[in-house]
C-alpha cells in the first residue's frame, strides 16, 4: 500500500458546524487532493456535496420526509432518544455494513458518534471487516453520557449522579451507569485504533475503559494559507469597527446557551470594562447588550471570519472544557495572541508568555490581569508575540500535517 490510493469512509454526526464536523470535512478534501477516495456518512447533512450521505436516508423515508418538509426518521429518533435515556443503541446497526459507500472501503474513520445517529453496537462487526480509526473529539466515548467530565471523579469507573454542563439533549432520567457498562462491553468485543487530538485527552483515555486499545495523538490542523495575517485597518473597515480602539475577539457558538465557552466570564469582563477603551467583538452570538460590545452574530463565511481575526488585537478564549479547539488554531494562524484559561488541551497550543497568556481555569480575576498585561505590551513586543503565534500554527498545526499524519496511520493499518 506504499503508493496505492486508499478508500476511506468517515462517520460523523454532521458535516456542518462544530470542530469535529470541520475536521471531517477538511480531511475529506485533503484525502481527495492526494488522490485517495473519500466519502462521509453523517447523521445530519448540510449542503449538496455528493461525497456526503445521510445515514437517516432511504427511499421510504425520503418520500415521507419530502411530504412532511423534514426528515421524519431523524426527528423521531431525536424525540425518542431522551425519552428512553439511550443515545447509543436506538438505531438498527446491521444495515450500516451494507451501505454502498462501504463496499469498496479499505477502512473506516469515525469521528463523533454521539447525538443519536449511530448504534455503537455496530462497532464490533464493523471492526471485524475493516480497520476502524476513531478520532475522539471529546470525552463522550469514555463517560456514561457527558461530553466532558469537568471535575467529576466518577467517570473512569461508571456512571454517576453528577450534574454537569452538557451539549447533548438531557435524558428523561439518569441512565449513565447502564450506558457506561454498555460501552465497556462493546469496546471489549472490538479492536479499534484510537486518535486523540491532544495529550490531555490521551491521558484520560489511558485511564478509561478504552485503555487497552492502541492510541496515538494527532493534533487538529487548520489551513494556514487561507488563514494568515492581513491588513488590520482594511479588516476593521469591512466589519465597521473603529480604527483606533483595542479589539478583543470572543468566539463561541450559542453564546449564553453554550456552557463551555466561558460566556459568564465574558460578561463579567464586559461589565467591568465599560469605561475602558477596549471593544469586545463577539462572534457566534448577539453578545451582551453593552456599549463596548460589537456583536457579529453567527459568521459562516470564511472571508468574514478571517476579517474578525485580523481586525482584533487578541483572542479572548475563557473556555471551561476543550480538547484541541480550532478557534485557537485559527487565531494563531492569523497572528493573533490568545488570552484564555489553561483548560484541557489549550496549554498544548498556547505557549504562556510567548504566543499569549493563560490563566488558571475559571479564574476571571487572573484572566483580566492577563488581558491587561497583553494590552500593555509595546508594539514591538506585541508584534513578536503575534509572529510567534503564526509561526507555531504553521509549524505544528498546519492542515497538511494533520492529513499526512492520518494517511500515515492508514498505511500502517493496511500494510
PDB file of N, CA, C and O in Angstrom, residues 6 23 27 31 107 109 111 133-137 195-197 218-220 401-411:
ATOM      1  N   UNK A   6      -6.045   4.994  -1.303  1.00  0.00           N
ATOM      2  CA  UNK A   6      -6.785   4.403  -0.188  1.00  0.00           C
ATOM      3  C   UNK A   6      -8.227   4.867  -0.263  1.00  0.00           C
ATOM      4  O   UNK A   6      -8.507   6.033  -0.562  1.00  0.00           O
ATOM      5  N   UNK A  23     -13.233  19.080  11.021  1.00  0.00           N
ATOM      6  CA  UNK A  23     -12.078  18.203  10.818  1.00  0.00           C
ATOM      7  C   UNK A  23     -12.418  17.133   9.787  1.00  0.00           C
ATOM      8  O   UNK A  23     -11.611  16.832   8.896  1.00  0.00           O
ATOM      9  N   UNK A  27     -10.548  16.784   6.217  1.00  0.00           N
ATOM     10  CA  UNK A  27      -9.891  15.519   5.902  1.00  0.00           C
ATOM     11  C   UNK A  27     -10.443  14.942   4.601  1.00  0.00           C
ATOM     12  O   UNK A  27      -9.694  14.366   3.789  1.00  0.00           O
ATOM     13  N   UNK A  31      -7.815  14.258   1.630  1.00  0.00           N
ATOM     14  CA  UNK A  31      -7.612  12.925   1.069  1.00  0.00           C
ATOM     15  C   UNK A  31      -7.833  12.928  -0.438  1.00  0.00           C
ATOM     16  O   UNK A  31      -7.039  12.341  -1.196  1.00  0.00           O
ATOM     17  N   UNK A 107     -10.897   1.181   4.808  1.00  0.00           N
ATOM     18  CA  UNK A 107     -11.016   1.359   6.260  1.00  0.00           C
ATOM     19  C   UNK A 107     -12.098   2.381   6.578  1.00  0.00           C
ATOM     20  O   UNK A 107     -12.556   3.123   5.705  1.00  0.00           O
ATOM     21  N   UNK A 109     -13.123   5.580   9.202  1.00  0.00           N
ATOM     22  CA  UNK A 109     -12.597   6.580  10.135  1.00  0.00           C
ATOM     23  C   UNK A 109     -13.784   7.264  10.796  1.00  0.00           C
ATOM     24  O   UNK A 109     -14.526   8.007  10.157  1.00  0.00           O
ATOM     25  N   UNK A 111     -15.583   9.773  13.682  1.00  0.00           N
ATOM     26  CA  UNK A 111     -15.373  10.986  14.460  1.00  0.00           C
ATOM     27  C   UNK A 111     -16.397  10.958  15.605  1.00  0.00           C
ATOM     28  O   UNK A 111     -16.508   9.952  16.293  1.00  0.00           O
ATOM     29  N   UNK A 133     -10.520   3.441  12.527  1.00  0.00           N
ATOM     30  CA  UNK A 133      -9.850   4.543  13.210  1.00  0.00           C
ATOM     31  C   UNK A 133     -10.934   5.404  13.850  1.00  0.00           C
ATOM     32  O   UNK A 133     -11.938   5.716  13.211  1.00  0.00           O
ATOM     33  N   UNK A 134     -10.730   5.781  15.101  1.00  0.00           N
ATOM     34  CA  UNK A 134     -11.731   6.605  15.787  1.00  0.00           C
ATOM     35  C   UNK A 134     -11.031   7.794  16.427  1.00  0.00           C
ATOM     36  O   UNK A 134     -10.245   7.643  17.357  1.00  0.00           O
ATOM     37  N   UNK A 135     -11.303   8.992  15.900  1.00  0.00           N
ATOM     38  CA  UNK A 135     -10.775  10.210  16.492  1.00  0.00           C
ATOM     39  C   UNK A 135     -11.727  10.676  17.584  1.00  0.00           C
ATOM     40  O   UNK A 135     -12.899  10.957  17.312  1.00  0.00           O
ATOM     41  N   UNK A 136     -11.226  10.776  18.799  1.00  0.00           N
ATOM     42  CA  UNK A 136     -12.045  11.164  19.950  1.00  0.00           C
ATOM     43  C   UNK A 136     -11.961  12.681  20.108  1.00  0.00           C
ATOM     44  O   UNK A 136     -10.944  13.212  20.549  1.00  0.00           O
ATOM     45  N   UNK A 137     -13.020  13.373  19.755  1.00  0.00           N
ATOM     46  CA  UNK A 137     -13.025  14.831  19.815  1.00  0.00           C
ATOM     47  C   UNK A 137     -13.473  15.357  21.173  1.00  0.00           C
ATOM     48  O   UNK A 137     -13.426  16.567  21.415  1.00  0.00           O
ATOM     49  N   UNK A 195      -7.416   7.811  18.082  1.00  0.00           N
ATOM     50  CA  UNK A 195      -6.637   9.035  17.907  1.00  0.00           C
ATOM     51  C   UNK A 195      -7.193  10.082  18.854  1.00  0.00           C
ATOM     52  O   UNK A 195      -8.411  10.293  18.911  1.00  0.00           O
ATOM     53  N   UNK A 196      -6.311  10.728  19.605  1.00  0.00           N
ATOM     54  CA  UNK A 196      -6.685  11.872  20.442  1.00  0.00           C
ATOM     55  C   UNK A 196      -6.002  13.109  19.868  1.00  0.00           C
ATOM     56  O   UNK A 196      -4.805  13.071  19.594  1.00  0.00           O
ATOM     57  N   UNK A 197      -6.727  14.207  19.669  1.00  0.00           N
ATOM     58  CA  UNK A 197      -6.092  15.420  19.159  1.00  0.00           C
ATOM     59  C   UNK A 197      -5.222  16.155  20.178  1.00  0.00           C
ATOM     60  O   UNK A 197      -4.576  17.137  19.822  1.00  0.00           O
ATOM     61  N   UNK A 218      -2.838  12.924  17.288  1.00  0.00           N
ATOM     62  CA  UNK A 218      -2.746  13.687  16.043  1.00  0.00           C
ATOM     63  C   UNK A 218      -3.486  14.998  16.273  1.00  0.00           C
ATOM     64  O   UNK A 218      -4.722  15.028  16.306  1.00  0.00           O
ATOM     65  N   UNK A 219      -2.774  16.104  16.470  1.00  0.00           N
ATOM     66  CA  UNK A 219      -3.459  17.386  16.699  1.00  0.00           C
ATOM     67  C   UNK A 219      -4.298  17.796  15.501  1.00  0.00           C
ATOM     68  O   UNK A 219      -3.994  17.447  14.356  1.00  0.00           O
ATOM     69  N   UNK A 220      -5.364  18.527  15.773  1.00  0.00           N
ATOM     70  CA  UNK A 220      -6.151  19.108  14.690  1.00  0.00           C
ATOM     71  C   UNK A 220      -5.287  20.093  13.914  1.00  0.00           C
ATOM     72  O   UNK A 220      -4.307  20.633  14.429  1.00  0.00           O
ATOM     73  N   UNK A 401      -0.158  18.834   7.693  1.00  0.00           N
ATOM     74  CA  UNK A 401       0.468  17.959   8.688  1.00  0.00           C
ATOM     75  C   UNK A 401      -0.559  16.994   9.272  1.00  0.00           C
ATOM     76  O   UNK A 401      -0.274  15.807   9.468  1.00  0.00           O
ATOM     77  N   UNK A 402      -1.774  17.485   9.568  1.00  0.00           N
ATOM     78  CA  UNK A 402      -2.821  16.617  10.103  1.00  0.00           C
ATOM     79  C   UNK A 402      -3.200  15.541   9.095  1.00  0.00           C
ATOM     80  O   UNK A 402      -3.288  14.344   9.434  1.00  0.00           O
ATOM     81  N   UNK A 403      -3.438  15.942   7.851  1.00  0.00           N
ATOM     82  CA  UNK A 403      -3.853  14.973   6.831  1.00  0.00           C
ATOM     83  C   UNK A 403      -2.778  13.917   6.621  1.00  0.00           C
ATOM     84  O   UNK A 403      -3.071  12.714   6.542  1.00  0.00           O
ATOM     85  N   UNK A 404      -1.516  14.343   6.519  1.00  0.00           N
ATOM     86  CA  UNK A 404      -0.435  13.386   6.305  1.00  0.00           C
ATOM     87  C   UNK A 404      -0.300  12.417   7.474  1.00  0.00           C
ATOM     88  O   UNK A 404       0.020  11.237   7.283  1.00  0.00           O
ATOM     89  N   UNK A 405      -0.547  12.891   8.689  1.00  0.00           N
ATOM     90  CA  UNK A 405      -0.478  12.003   9.856  1.00  0.00           C
ATOM     91  C   UNK A 405      -1.536  10.915   9.768  1.00  0.00           C
ATOM     92  O   UNK A 405      -1.277   9.742  10.109  1.00  0.00           O
ATOM     93  N   UNK A 406      -2.735  11.291   9.307  1.00  0.00           N
ATOM     94  CA  UNK A 406      -3.784  10.284   9.159  1.00  0.00           C
ATOM     95  C   UNK A 406      -3.479   9.322   8.016  1.00  0.00           C
ATOM     96  O   UNK A 406      -3.703   8.107   8.143  1.00  0.00           O
ATOM     97  N   UNK A 407      -2.955   9.822   6.901  1.00  0.00           N
ATOM     98  CA  UNK A 407      -2.605   8.935   5.792  1.00  0.00           C
ATOM     99  C   UNK A 407      -1.532   7.943   6.229  1.00  0.00           C
ATOM    100  O   UNK A 407      -1.579   6.758   5.882  1.00  0.00           O
ATOM    101  N   UNK A 408      -0.567   8.408   7.003  1.00  0.00           N
ATOM    102  CA  UNK A 408       0.473   7.523   7.521  1.00  0.00           C
ATOM    103  C   UNK A 408      -0.139   6.433   8.408  1.00  0.00           C
ATOM    104  O   UNK A 408       0.239   5.253   8.319  1.00  0.00           O
ATOM    105  N   UNK A 409      -1.098   6.806   9.251  1.00  0.00           N
ATOM    106  CA  UNK A 409      -1.765   5.812  10.095  1.00  0.00           C
ATOM    107  C   UNK A 409      -2.536   4.816   9.238  1.00  0.00           C
ATOM    108  O   UNK A 409      -2.460   3.590   9.477  1.00  0.00           O
ATOM    109  N   UNK A 410      -3.250   5.295   8.226  1.00  0.00           N
ATOM    110  CA  UNK A 410      -3.994   4.384   7.339  1.00  0.00           C
ATOM    111  C   UNK A 410      -3.049   3.365   6.705  1.00  0.00           C
ATOM    112  O   UNK A 410      -3.346   2.154   6.658  1.00  0.00           O
ATOM    113  N   UNK A 411      -1.928   3.834   6.201  1.00  0.00           N
ATOM    114  CA  UNK A 411      -0.994   2.940   5.526  1.00  0.00           C
ATOM    115  C   UNK A 411      -0.418   1.903   6.493  1.00  0.00           C
ATOM    116  O   UNK A 411      -0.212   0.736   6.118  1.00  0.00           O
TER     117      UNK A 411
END
